[in-house]
Amino acid sequence: RHKLMKKHDKLAAFALNCLTQSLSATVYARKRAFASGFVGVVQGLGVRSLRQFNVLPTLEQACREKQAPRTGAMVVIECLADALGRVFEPYALTVIQQLLDGVAEKDSKIASSADDASKAVMRNMSEAGLRQLIPKLISGLQSDQTKKRTPSLSFISYVAFCSPGQLAHTLPMIMTHICECLHDANSSVSNTAFTALKRVAGDR
């Protein structure tokens, strides 16, 4: 947090413009540039500014729209997670469903941006955050609906991007469920489980 930033009366307008442009731009490089500008302001003002700028409702709304705003939302989440680290964790946990849906999206651009955002969230996740997240993912694996099981499987493999200590702590909780899905009659579930197993084993 930088004290001098609060004295600039045009800062809020700049930040909101960056956020809007990161969601509406159709070129990935522009999305990332505007997202980085927005995140820089958040870093200067402090994480509480996320509420001031109504960020989470804006991102959630963007995730219900078409490709451009949806991929933009994922880029913003990725940049926030990497820039703010664990300070962003409580906010990141509220958009897990949007990340799950994005990872499972057939549109490759949305899926790729969701994949990057999910990795960023997980590599900055604390043990406390994992304790909240893993049960939700396991619940998704136990669903009878493939559309819920596949994204949970994909996301659960992102623990590979956690610290070695967190990975060692989490593996006993997730390996049984991944292995069970390897033998699922639905090929999309079993293939996703195989990919998840490789990723957790170190093939990222």
Tab-separated table of C-alpha atoms in Angstrom:
chain	number	residue	atom	x	y	z
A	1	ARG	CA	0.000	0.000	0.000
A	2	HIS	CA	1.355	3.392	-0.981
A	3	LYS	CA	0.115	6.494	0.894
A	4	LEU	CA	0.702	8.852	-2.032
A	5	MET	CA	-1.675	6.916	-4.281
A	6	LYS	CA	-4.677	7.982	-2.202
A	7	LYS	CA	-4.056	11.628	-3.133
A	8	HIS	CA	-4.705	11.126	-6.830
A	9	ASP	CA	-8.377	11.892	-7.472
A	10	LYS	CA	-8.320	10.341	-10.950
A	11	LEU	CA	-6.951	7.028	-9.735
A	12	ALA	CA	-10.346	5.363	-9.302
A	13	ALA	CA	-11.362	6.306	-12.851
A	14	PHE	CA	-8.065	4.942	-14.173
A	15	ALA	CA	-8.481	1.679	-12.266
A	16	LEU	CA	-12.069	1.159	-13.389
A	17	ASN	CA	-11.103	1.908	-16.983
A	18	CYS	CA	-8.322	-0.677	-16.796
A	19	LEU	CA	-10.746	-3.244	-15.374
A	20	THR	CA	-13.353	-2.499	-18.044
A	21	GLN	CA	-10.802	-2.666	-20.857
A	22	SER	CA	-9.318	-5.928	-19.581
A	23	LEU	CA	-12.774	-7.490	-19.830
A	24	SER	CA	-13.805	-5.998	-23.180
A	25	ALA	CA	-10.549	-6.142	-25.180
A	26	THR	CA	-10.442	-8.868	-27.809
A	27	VAL	CA	-6.635	-9.097	-28.014
A	28	TYR	CA	-4.997	-11.121	-25.245
A	29	ALA	CA	-1.969	-8.825	-24.910
A	30	ARG	CA	-4.277	-5.841	-24.312
A	31	LYS	CA	-6.276	-7.770	-21.744
A	32	ARG	CA	-3.128	-8.605	-19.844
A	33	ALA	CA	-1.757	-5.061	-20.060
A	34	PHE	CA	-4.954	-3.521	-18.682
A	35	ALA	CA	-5.257	-6.232	-16.026
A	36	SER	CA	-1.698	-5.495	-14.901
A	37	GLY	CA	-2.513	-1.787	-14.690
A	38	PHE	CA	-5.582	-2.478	-12.585
A	39	VAL	CA	-3.709	-4.842	-10.284
A	40	GLY	CA	-0.982	-2.246	-9.824
A	41	VAL	CA	-3.569	0.179	-8.457
A	42	VAL	CA	-4.968	-2.490	-6.134
A	43	GLN	CA	-1.471	-3.161	-4.837
A	44	GLY	CA	-0.993	0.527	-4.162
A	45	LEU	CA	-4.319	1.051	-2.424
A	46	GLY	CA	-4.482	-2.295	-0.638
A	47	VAL	CA	-6.665	-5.368	-1.045
A	48	ARG	CA	-9.693	-3.598	0.434
A	49	SER	CA	-9.913	-1.598	-2.772
A	50	LEU	CA	-11.341	-4.736	-4.412
A	51	ARG	CA	-14.589	-3.890	-2.650
A	52	GLN	CA	-14.297	-0.215	-3.541
A	53	PHE	CA	-14.106	-1.152	-7.227
A	54	ASN	CA	-16.808	-3.855	-6.929
A	55	VAL	CA	-14.374	-6.327	-8.463
A	56	LEU	CA	-15.815	-9.735	-7.541
A	57	PRO	CA	-19.407	-9.023	-8.686
A	58	THR	CA	-17.962	-7.561	-11.896
A	59	LEU	CA	-15.852	-10.674	-12.522
A	60	GLU	CA	-18.750	-12.994	-11.713
A	61	GLN	CA	-20.947	-11.147	-14.197
A	62	ALA	CA	-18.208	-11.297	-16.849
A	63	CYS	CA	-17.967	-15.060	-16.371
A	64	ARG	CA	-21.629	-15.357	-17.393
A	65	GLU	CA	-20.997	-13.631	-20.704
A	66	LYS	CA	-19.221	-14.441	-23.971
A	67	GLN	CA	-15.594	-15.201	-24.751
A	68	ALA	CA	-13.997	-11.737	-24.458
A	69	PRO	CA	-15.283	-10.760	-20.998
A	70	ARG	CA	-14.960	-14.293	-19.697
A	71	THR	CA	-11.327	-14.687	-20.703
A	72	GLY	CA	-10.700	-11.177	-19.405
A	73	ALA	CA	-12.082	-12.151	-16.008
A	74	MET	CA	-9.721	-15.123	-15.893
A	75	VAL	CA	-6.738	-12.917	-16.755
A	76	VAL	CA	-7.660	-10.488	-13.974
A	77	ILE	CA	-8.002	-13.337	-11.457
A	78	GLU	CA	-4.621	-14.718	-12.520
A	79	CYS	CA	-2.896	-11.337	-12.159
A	80	LEU	CA	-4.523	-10.642	-8.788
A	81	ALA	CA	-3.536	-14.061	-7.433
A	82	ASP	CA	0.090	-13.699	-8.503
A	83	ALA	CA	0.436	-10.063	-7.423
A	84	LEU	CA	-1.369	-10.234	-4.081
A	85	GLY	CA	-0.495	-13.814	-3.124
A	86	ARG	CA	-2.281	-15.207	-0.096
A	87	VAL	CA	-3.881	-11.860	0.689
A	88	PHE	CA	-6.133	-12.579	-2.305
A	89	GLU	CA	-7.013	-16.097	-1.106
A	90	PRO	CA	-10.384	-15.298	0.565
A	91	TYR	CA	-11.495	-13.614	-2.643
A	92	ALA	CA	-10.118	-16.383	-4.844
A	93	LEU	CA	-12.131	-18.988	-2.948
A	94	THR	CA	-15.347	-17.188	-3.905
A	95	VAL	CA	-14.672	-17.552	-7.647
A	96	ILE	CA	-13.685	-21.233	-7.627
A	97	GLN	CA	-16.923	-22.230	-9.354
A	98	GLN	CA	-16.232	-19.765	-12.172
A	99	LEU	CA	-12.755	-21.264	-12.556
A	100	LEU	CA	-14.180	-24.798	-12.563
A	101	ASP	CA	-16.663	-23.862	-15.271
A	102	GLY	CA	-13.936	-22.138	-17.269
A	103	VAL	CA	-11.567	-25.109	-17.144
A	104	ALA	CA	-14.358	-27.346	-18.498
A	105	GLU	CA	-15.320	-24.915	-21.273
A	106	LYS	CA	-15.131	-26.222	-24.843
A	107	ASP	CA	-13.872	-22.840	-26.072
A	108	SER	CA	-10.088	-23.270	-26.028
A	109	LYS	CA	-9.374	-19.604	-25.251
A	110	ILE	CA	-11.624	-19.634	-22.198
A	111	ALA	CA	-10.283	-23.002	-21.035
A	112	SER	CA	-6.664	-21.893	-21.469
A	113	SER	CA	-7.140	-18.636	-19.558
A	114	ALA	CA	-9.030	-20.486	-16.813
A	115	ASP	CA	-6.195	-23.007	-16.642
A	116	ASP	CA	-3.641	-20.213	-16.130
A	117	ALA	CA	-5.819	-18.515	-13.510
A	118	SER	CA	-6.363	-21.771	-11.619
A	119	LYS	CA	-2.632	-22.492	-11.512
A	120	ALA	CA	-1.983	-18.986	-10.150
A	121	VAL	CA	-4.626	-19.397	-7.453
A	122	MET	CA	-3.310	-22.793	-6.387
A	123	ARG	CA	0.364	-21.874	-6.255
A	124	ASN	CA	-0.546	-19.056	-3.875
A	125	MET	CA	-2.943	-21.107	-1.742
A	126	SER	CA	-2.271	-21.643	1.965
A	127	GLU	CA	-2.911	-24.874	3.870
A	128	ALA	CA	-5.990	-23.252	5.420
A	129	GLY	CA	-7.281	-22.415	1.954
A	130	LEU	CA	-6.667	-25.948	0.725
A	131	ARG	CA	-8.588	-27.345	3.691
A	132	GLN	CA	-11.586	-25.326	2.545
A	133	LEU	CA	-11.172	-26.084	-1.146
A	134	ILE	CA	-10.387	-29.807	-1.323
A	135	PRO	CA	-13.667	-31.030	0.257
A	136	LYS	CA	-15.628	-28.985	-2.302
A	137	LEU	CA	-13.675	-30.558	-5.138
A	138	ILE	CA	-14.087	-34.057	-3.730
A	139	SER	CA	-17.824	-33.423	-3.467
A	140	GLY	CA	-17.808	-32.612	-7.176
A	141	LEU	CA	-15.995	-35.886	-7.912
A	142	GLN	CA	-18.745	-37.810	-6.149
A	143	SER	CA	-21.459	-36.287	-8.338
A	144	ASP	CA	-23.358	-38.472	-10.809
A	145	GLN	CA	-23.050	-35.743	-13.436
A	146	THR	CA	-20.024	-35.867	-15.723
A	147	LYS	CA	-20.125	-32.089	-16.217
A	148	LYS	CA	-19.438	-31.678	-12.494
A	149	ARG	CA	-16.902	-34.470	-12.095
A	150	THR	CA	-14.609	-33.580	-14.992
A	151	PRO	CA	-13.917	-29.949	-13.953
A	152	SER	CA	-13.361	-31.012	-10.337
A	153	LEU	CA	-10.843	-33.605	-11.522
A	154	SER	CA	-9.027	-31.062	-13.652
A	155	PHE	CA	-8.929	-28.541	-10.838
A	156	ILE	CA	-7.864	-30.980	-8.154
A	157	SER	CA	-4.746	-31.733	-10.176
A	158	TYR	CA	-3.627	-28.117	-9.725
A	159	VAL	CA	-2.371	-29.060	-6.259
A	160	ALA	CA	0.752	-29.990	-8.231
A	161	PHE	CA	1.471	-26.254	-8.303
A	162	CYS	CA	1.335	-25.903	-4.509
A	163	SER	CA	4.443	-25.998	-2.340
A	164	PRO	CA	6.038	-29.443	-1.764
A	165	GLY	CA	4.831	-29.462	1.839
A	166	GLN	CA	1.258	-28.674	0.852
A	167	LEU	CA	1.383	-31.248	-1.934
A	168	ALA	CA	2.558	-33.951	0.493
A	169	HIS	CA	-0.224	-33.025	2.926
A	170	THR	CA	-2.923	-33.001	0.247
A	171	LEU	CA	-2.022	-36.133	-1.730
A	172	PRO	CA	-3.559	-38.635	0.722
A	173	MET	CA	-6.865	-36.761	0.468
A	174	ILE	CA	-7.062	-36.722	-3.317
A	175	MET	CA	-5.249	-39.778	-4.687
A	176	THR	CA	-7.971	-42.258	-3.768
A	177	HIS	CA	-10.570	-40.211	-5.610
A	178	ILE	CA	-8.381	-39.710	-8.686
A	179	CYS	CA	-7.640	-43.437	-8.873
A	180	GLU	CA	-11.327	-44.304	-8.567
A	181	CYS	CA	-12.088	-42.055	-11.524
A	182	LEU	CA	-9.429	-43.811	-13.627
A	183	HIS	CA	-11.800	-46.762	-13.942
A	184	ASP	CA	-14.916	-44.716	-14.651
A	185	ALA	CA	-17.097	-45.998	-17.485
A	186	ASN	CA	-17.252	-42.503	-18.964
A	187	SER	CA	-14.148	-41.993	-21.089
A	188	SER	CA	-14.046	-38.224	-20.523
A	189	VAL	CA	-13.873	-38.797	-16.752
A	190	SER	CA	-11.234	-41.548	-16.977
A	191	ASN	CA	-9.105	-39.560	-19.433
A	192	THR	CA	-9.272	-36.471	-17.234
A	193	ALA	CA	-8.332	-38.605	-14.218
A	194	PHE	CA	-5.299	-39.946	-16.103
A	195	THR	CA	-4.226	-36.402	-16.989
A	196	ALA	CA	-4.727	-35.337	-13.364
A	197	LEU	CA	-2.640	-38.263	-12.135
A	198	LYS	CA	0.222	-37.383	-14.483
A	199	ARG	CA	0.148	-33.754	-13.406
A	200	VAL	CA	0.192	-34.624	-9.701
A	201	ALA	CA	3.063	-37.036	-10.391
A	202	GLY	CA	5.104	-34.186	-11.828
A	203	ASP	CA	4.247	-34.169	-15.539
A	204	ARG	CA	2.911	-30.599	-15.731
